[in-house]
Tab-separated table of C-alpha atoms in Angstrom:
chain	number	residue	atom	x	y	z
N	1	UNK	CA	0.000	0.000	0.000
N	2	UNK	CA	1.206	3.506	-0.747
N	3	UNK	CA	2.050	5.554	2.290
N	4	UNK	CA	1.429	9.227	2.897
N	5	UNK	CA	2.856	11.161	-0.023
N	6	UNK	CA	4.219	14.659	0.424
N	7	UNK	CA	5.572	17.031	-2.155
N	8	UNK	CA	7.944	18.623	-2.665
N	9	UNK	CA	10.610	16.850	-0.635
N	10	UNK	CA	12.718	19.986	-0.510
N	11	UNK	CA	11.777	23.595	-1.127
N	12	UNK	CA	14.093	26.572	-1.147
N	13	UNK	CA	12.591	29.964	-1.766
N	14	UNK	CA	13.126	33.604	-0.966
N	15	UNK	CA	11.441	35.517	1.807
N	16	UNK	CA	8.094	36.927	0.809
N	17	UNK	CA	7.259	34.214	-1.668
N	18	UNK	CA	4.218	31.994	-1.399
N	19	UNK	CA	4.910	28.378	-0.479
N	20	UNK	CA	2.485	25.501	-0.981
N	21	UNK	CA	3.096	22.092	0.516
N	22	UNK	CA	1.042	19.134	-0.633
N	23	UNK	CA	-0.084	15.922	0.966
N	24	UNK	CA	-1.905	12.814	-0.185
N	25	UNK	CA	-3.058	10.699	2.770
N	26	UNK	CA	-3.348	6.941	2.768
N	27	UNK	CA	-6.519	5.832	1.045
N	28	UNK	CA	-9.270	5.116	3.555
N	29	UNK	CA	-7.798	7.261	6.293
N	30	UNK	CA	-10.245	9.778	7.727
N	31	UNK	CA	-7.922	12.056	9.651
N	32	UNK	CA	-5.061	14.202	8.431
N	33	UNK	CA	-2.490	16.102	10.471
N	34	UNK	CA	0.076	18.780	9.600
N	35	UNK	CA	3.167	19.095	11.821
N	36	UNK	CA	6.198	21.338	11.862
N	37	UNK	CA	9.525	20.136	13.241
N	38	UNK	CA	12.394	22.374	14.299
N	39	UNK	CA	15.389	21.867	16.545
N	40	UNK	CA	14.185	24.531	18.937
N	41	UNK	CA	10.518	23.591	19.240
N	42	UNK	CA	10.466	19.902	18.348
N	43	UNK	CA	7.385	18.456	16.684
N	44	UNK	CA	4.421	20.805	16.726
N	45	UNK	CA	0.909	20.070	15.523
N	46	UNK	CA	-0.304	22.855	13.246
N	47	UNK	CA	-3.764	21.656	12.277
N	48	UNK	CA	-5.768	18.500	11.817
N	49	UNK	CA	-8.790	17.449	9.803
N	50	UNK	CA	-11.402	14.778	10.355
N	51	UNK	CA	-13.376	13.816	7.266
N	52	UNK	CA	-11.940	16.856	5.451
N	53	UNK	CA	-13.194	19.265	8.136
N	54	UNK	CA	-10.652	21.267	10.159
N	55	UNK	CA	-11.000	20.320	13.805
N	56	UNK	CA	-8.216	22.152	15.574
N	57	UNK	CA	-6.081	24.865	14.010
N	58	UNK	CA	-4.842	26.363	17.259
N	59	UNK	CA	-1.293	25.381	16.354
N	60	UNK	CA	-1.205	27.463	13.192
N	61	UNK	CA	1.357	30.117	14.097
N	62	UNK	CA	-0.195	33.102	12.367
N	63	UNK	CA	-2.494	34.223	9.616
N	64	UNK	CA	0.241	33.706	7.062
N	65	UNK	CA	-0.426	29.984	7.398
N	66	UNK	CA	-3.495	28.341	5.925
N	67	UNK	CA	-4.487	24.733	5.258
N	68	UNK	CA	-7.170	23.171	3.142
N	69	UNK	CA	-8.499	19.716	2.501
N	70	UNK	CA	-10.801	19.919	-0.513
N	71	UNK	CA	-11.306	16.160	-0.642
N	72	UNK	CA	-10.339	12.966	1.143
N	73	UNK	CA	-7.215	12.437	-0.922
N	74	UNK	CA	-5.534	15.823	-0.912
N	75	UNK	CA	-4.480	18.580	1.441
N	76	UNK	CA	-2.357	21.692	1.161
N	77	UNK	CA	-0.499	23.863	3.635
N	78	UNK	CA	0.199	27.339	2.372
N	79	UNK	CA	2.471	30.046	3.740
N	80	UNK	CA	2.034	33.519	2.338
N	81	UNK	CA	4.211	35.529	2.669
N	82	UNK	CA	7.005	33.242	3.814
N	83	UNK	CA	9.655	34.336	6.338
N	84	UNK	CA	13.052	32.841	7.268
N	85	UNK	CA	11.676	31.683	10.624
N	86	UNK	CA	9.286	29.397	8.761
N	87	UNK	CA	12.242	27.232	7.766
N	88	UNK	CA	11.557	23.748	9.135
N	89	UNK	CA	10.568	20.246	8.171
N	90	UNK	CA	6.828	19.969	7.621
N	91	UNK	CA	5.182	16.593	8.046
N	92	UNK	CA	1.796	15.366	6.992
N	93	UNK	CA	0.295	12.325	8.738
N	94	UNK	CA	-2.934	10.406	8.389
N	95	UNK	CA	-4.823	7.852	10.432
N	96	UNK	CA	-7.950	5.763	10.056
N	97	UNK	CA	-10.923	5.962	12.345
N	98	UNK	CA	-11.549	3.968	15.496
N	99	UNK	CA	-9.381	2.373	18.130
N	100	UNK	CA	-5.725	2.955	18.853
N	101	UNK	CA	-4.847	3.961	15.351
N	102	UNK	CA	-1.312	5.220	14.875
N	103	UNK	CA	-0.559	8.173	12.701
N	104	UNK	CA	1.294	7.327	9.511
N	105	UNK	CA	3.736	10.002	8.472
N	106	UNK	CA	4.936	11.157	5.098
N	107	UNK	CA	8.620	11.749	4.448
N	108	UNK	CA	8.265	15.446	5.172
N	109	UNK	CA	9.113	18.587	3.246
N	110	UNK	CA	12.282	20.411	4.201
N	111	UNK	CA	11.526	24.103	3.710
N	112	UNK	CA	14.248	26.706	3.596
N	113	UNK	CA	13.322	30.381	3.374
N	114	UNK	CA	16.260	32.593	2.432
T	1	UNK	CA	-3.863	19.460	29.054
T	2	UNK	CA	-1.903	16.321	28.495
T	3	UNK	CA	1.871	16.521	28.499
T	4	UNK	CA	4.592	14.040	27.601
T	5	UNK	CA	8.062	14.224	29.101
T	6	UNK	CA	11.213	12.477	27.950
T	7	UNK	CA	13.863	13.336	30.511
T	8	UNK	CA	16.828	11.953	28.565
T	9	UNK	CA	17.751	14.234	25.648
T	10	UNK	CA	20.518	11.839	24.620
T	11	UNK	CA	21.417	8.226	25.313
T	12	UNK	CA	24.058	5.858	24.030
T	13	UNK	CA	24.329	2.103	24.024
T	14	UNK	CA	26.927	-0.405	22.941
T	15	UNK	CA	25.991	-2.605	20.033
T	16	UNK	CA	24.261	-5.832	21.196
T	17	UNK	CA	23.499	-4.333	24.603
T	18	UNK	CA	20.134	-3.294	26.034
T	19	UNK	CA	18.954	0.262	26.559
T	20	UNK	CA	15.824	1.754	28.118
T	21	UNK	CA	14.353	5.091	27.100
T	22	UNK	CA	12.096	6.860	29.583
T	23	UNK	CA	8.752	8.526	29.023
T	24	UNK	CA	6.263	9.948	31.473
T	25	UNK	CA	2.967	11.603	30.720
T	26	UNK	CA	0.256	13.485	32.481
T	27	UNK	CA	-3.430	12.868	31.889
T	28	UNK	CA	-6.693	12.685	33.784
T	29	UNK	CA	-8.123	10.146	31.342
T	30	UNK	CA	-8.418	6.480	32.279
T	31	UNK	CA	-8.338	5.191	28.732
T	32	UNK	CA	-5.803	6.324	26.178
T	33	UNK	CA	-3.087	5.072	23.850
T	34	UNK	CA	0.660	5.399	23.904
T	35	UNK	CA	3.135	5.074	21.063
T	36	UNK	CA	6.844	5.109	20.415
T	37	UNK	CA	8.073	6.484	17.103
T	38	UNK	CA	11.578	6.307	15.686
T	39	UNK	CA	13.076	9.015	13.463
T	40	UNK	CA	16.366	7.991	11.851
T	41	UNK	CA	18.591	10.506	10.024
T	42	UNK	CA	16.471	9.937	6.911
T	43	UNK	CA	13.813	11.887	8.919
T	44	UNK	CA	11.039	9.344	8.369
T	45	UNK	CA	8.746	8.919	11.372
T	46	UNK	CA	8.400	5.183	11.918
T	47	UNK	CA	5.994	3.563	14.358
T	48	UNK	CA	7.879	1.262	16.717
T	49	UNK	CA	5.278	0.052	19.178
T	50	UNK	CA	1.874	0.914	20.644
T	51	UNK	CA	0.144	0.283	23.959
T	52	UNK	CA	-3.489	0.541	24.970
T	53	UNK	CA	-3.907	1.815	28.521
T	54	UNK	CA	-6.623	-0.681	29.418
T	55	UNK	CA	-4.328	-3.599	28.617
T	56	UNK	CA	-2.118	-4.616	31.505
T	57	UNK	CA	0.160	-6.708	29.340
T	58	UNK	CA	3.198	-4.859	28.073
T	59	UNK	CA	3.454	-4.648	24.303
T	60	UNK	CA	6.387	-6.257	22.511
T	61	UNK	CA	7.606	-6.071	18.912
T	62	UNK	CA	10.638	-8.252	18.287
T	63	UNK	CA	13.566	-6.555	20.064
T	64	UNK	CA	11.384	-3.698	21.278
T	65	UNK	CA	9.270	-3.882	24.408
T	66	UNK	CA	7.647	-1.452	26.778
T	67	UNK	CA	7.305	-1.207	30.515
T	68	UNK	CA	3.905	0.389	31.027
T	69	UNK	CA	3.217	1.532	34.573
T	70	UNK	CA	-0.230	3.101	34.493
T	71	UNK	CA	-0.333	4.284	38.086
T	72	UNK	CA	3.025	5.971	37.702
T	73	UNK	CA	2.105	7.254	34.225
T	74	UNK	CA	5.303	5.832	32.869
T	75	UNK	CA	5.881	4.252	29.456
T	76	UNK	CA	9.505	3.268	28.881
T	77	UNK	CA	10.906	1.609	25.769
T	78	UNK	CA	13.447	-1.197	26.022
T	79	UNK	CA	15.591	-2.064	23.044
T	80	UNK	CA	17.346	-5.409	23.327
T	81	UNK	CA	20.357	-6.524	21.301
T	82	UNK	CA	20.865	-2.988	20.008
T	83	UNK	CA	21.879	-2.648	16.379
T	84	UNK	CA	23.569	0.180	14.515
T	85	UNK	CA	20.316	0.751	12.656
T	86	UNK	CA	18.572	1.577	15.921
T	87	UNK	CA	20.424	4.884	16.090
T	88	UNK	CA	17.720	7.523	15.799
T	89	UNK	CA	15.583	10.040	17.606
T	90	UNK	CA	12.844	8.321	19.586
T	91	UNK	CA	9.573	10.056	20.359
T	92	UNK	CA	6.992	9.001	22.895
T	93	UNK	CA	3.424	9.995	22.020
T	94	UNK	CA	0.108	10.076	23.867
T	95	UNK	CA	-3.316	9.867	22.253
T	96	UNK	CA	-6.665	10.287	23.978
T	97	UNK	CA	-9.310	7.656	23.254
T	98	UNK	CA	-11.172	7.852	20.001
T	99	UNK	CA	-14.470	6.281	19.106
T	100	UNK	CA	-14.533	7.397	15.544
T	101	UNK	CA	-11.858	9.748	14.377
T	102	UNK	CA	-8.180	10.395	14.668
T	103	UNK	CA	-7.107	12.292	17.706
T	104	UNK	CA	-4.453	14.850	18.317
T	105	UNK	CA	-1.254	13.169	19.479
T	106	UNK	CA	0.910	14.802	22.116
T	107	UNK	CA	4.568	14.123	21.392
T	108	UNK	CA	7.453	14.263	23.809
T	109	UNK	CA	10.626	16.232	22.968
T	110	UNK	CA	12.492	13.093	21.920
T	111	UNK	CA	15.579	11.146	22.982
T	112	UNK	CA	18.515	10.851	20.608
T	113	UNK	CA	19.958	7.348	20.767
T	114	UNK	CA	23.469	6.605	19.595
T	115	UNK	CA	24.637	3.023	19.087
T	116	UNK	CA	28.348	2.473	19.534
T	117	UNK	CA	30.106	-0.264	17.563
């Protein structure tokens, strides 16, 4: 089975540019999570969706960040405008409903804002 | 709010030896789930083992086992016969119970494990 697919794997862009990160969850999974990982702050949950509906976006750092899930097989995380402090590894994870379901992570996107 | 603490930022173990990574958590729930994830230098997040709080039996997966002490809110990971490939960052994670949908995990800060040849 295909795992969680994230693209791009690496992104380098200049400050002020718009950045869009993409995620395809595992087929049949109902929940999708976006995380940010930095050395200073560790792994932080940004937002998560259940059945394509945002449930908790309290981790989204500021209005420059937005996330959408237009359908069960696709989600985006957008940063506009980007700043150097947004540089991090961004992970997408998905899980199925019910029981002690683990979250399955994608390989992450390493984002560098110059 | 639930919190997860990993008090050992770094650990090292000799190849073929056994090492135990500590994790404690704080919750008022009686039913919940606990996980250990491994993140090697490739940065993938790999599920190592899971434990359901209502099960008294400690989970095991090959060389990996846990010591789950519910009253003490402790969930340590034991790696037996350590291998060079075990070198990674290890994260402990807590999840509240879920009837239907995925729940927000609370991750600890991680423990970096080095395996010495």
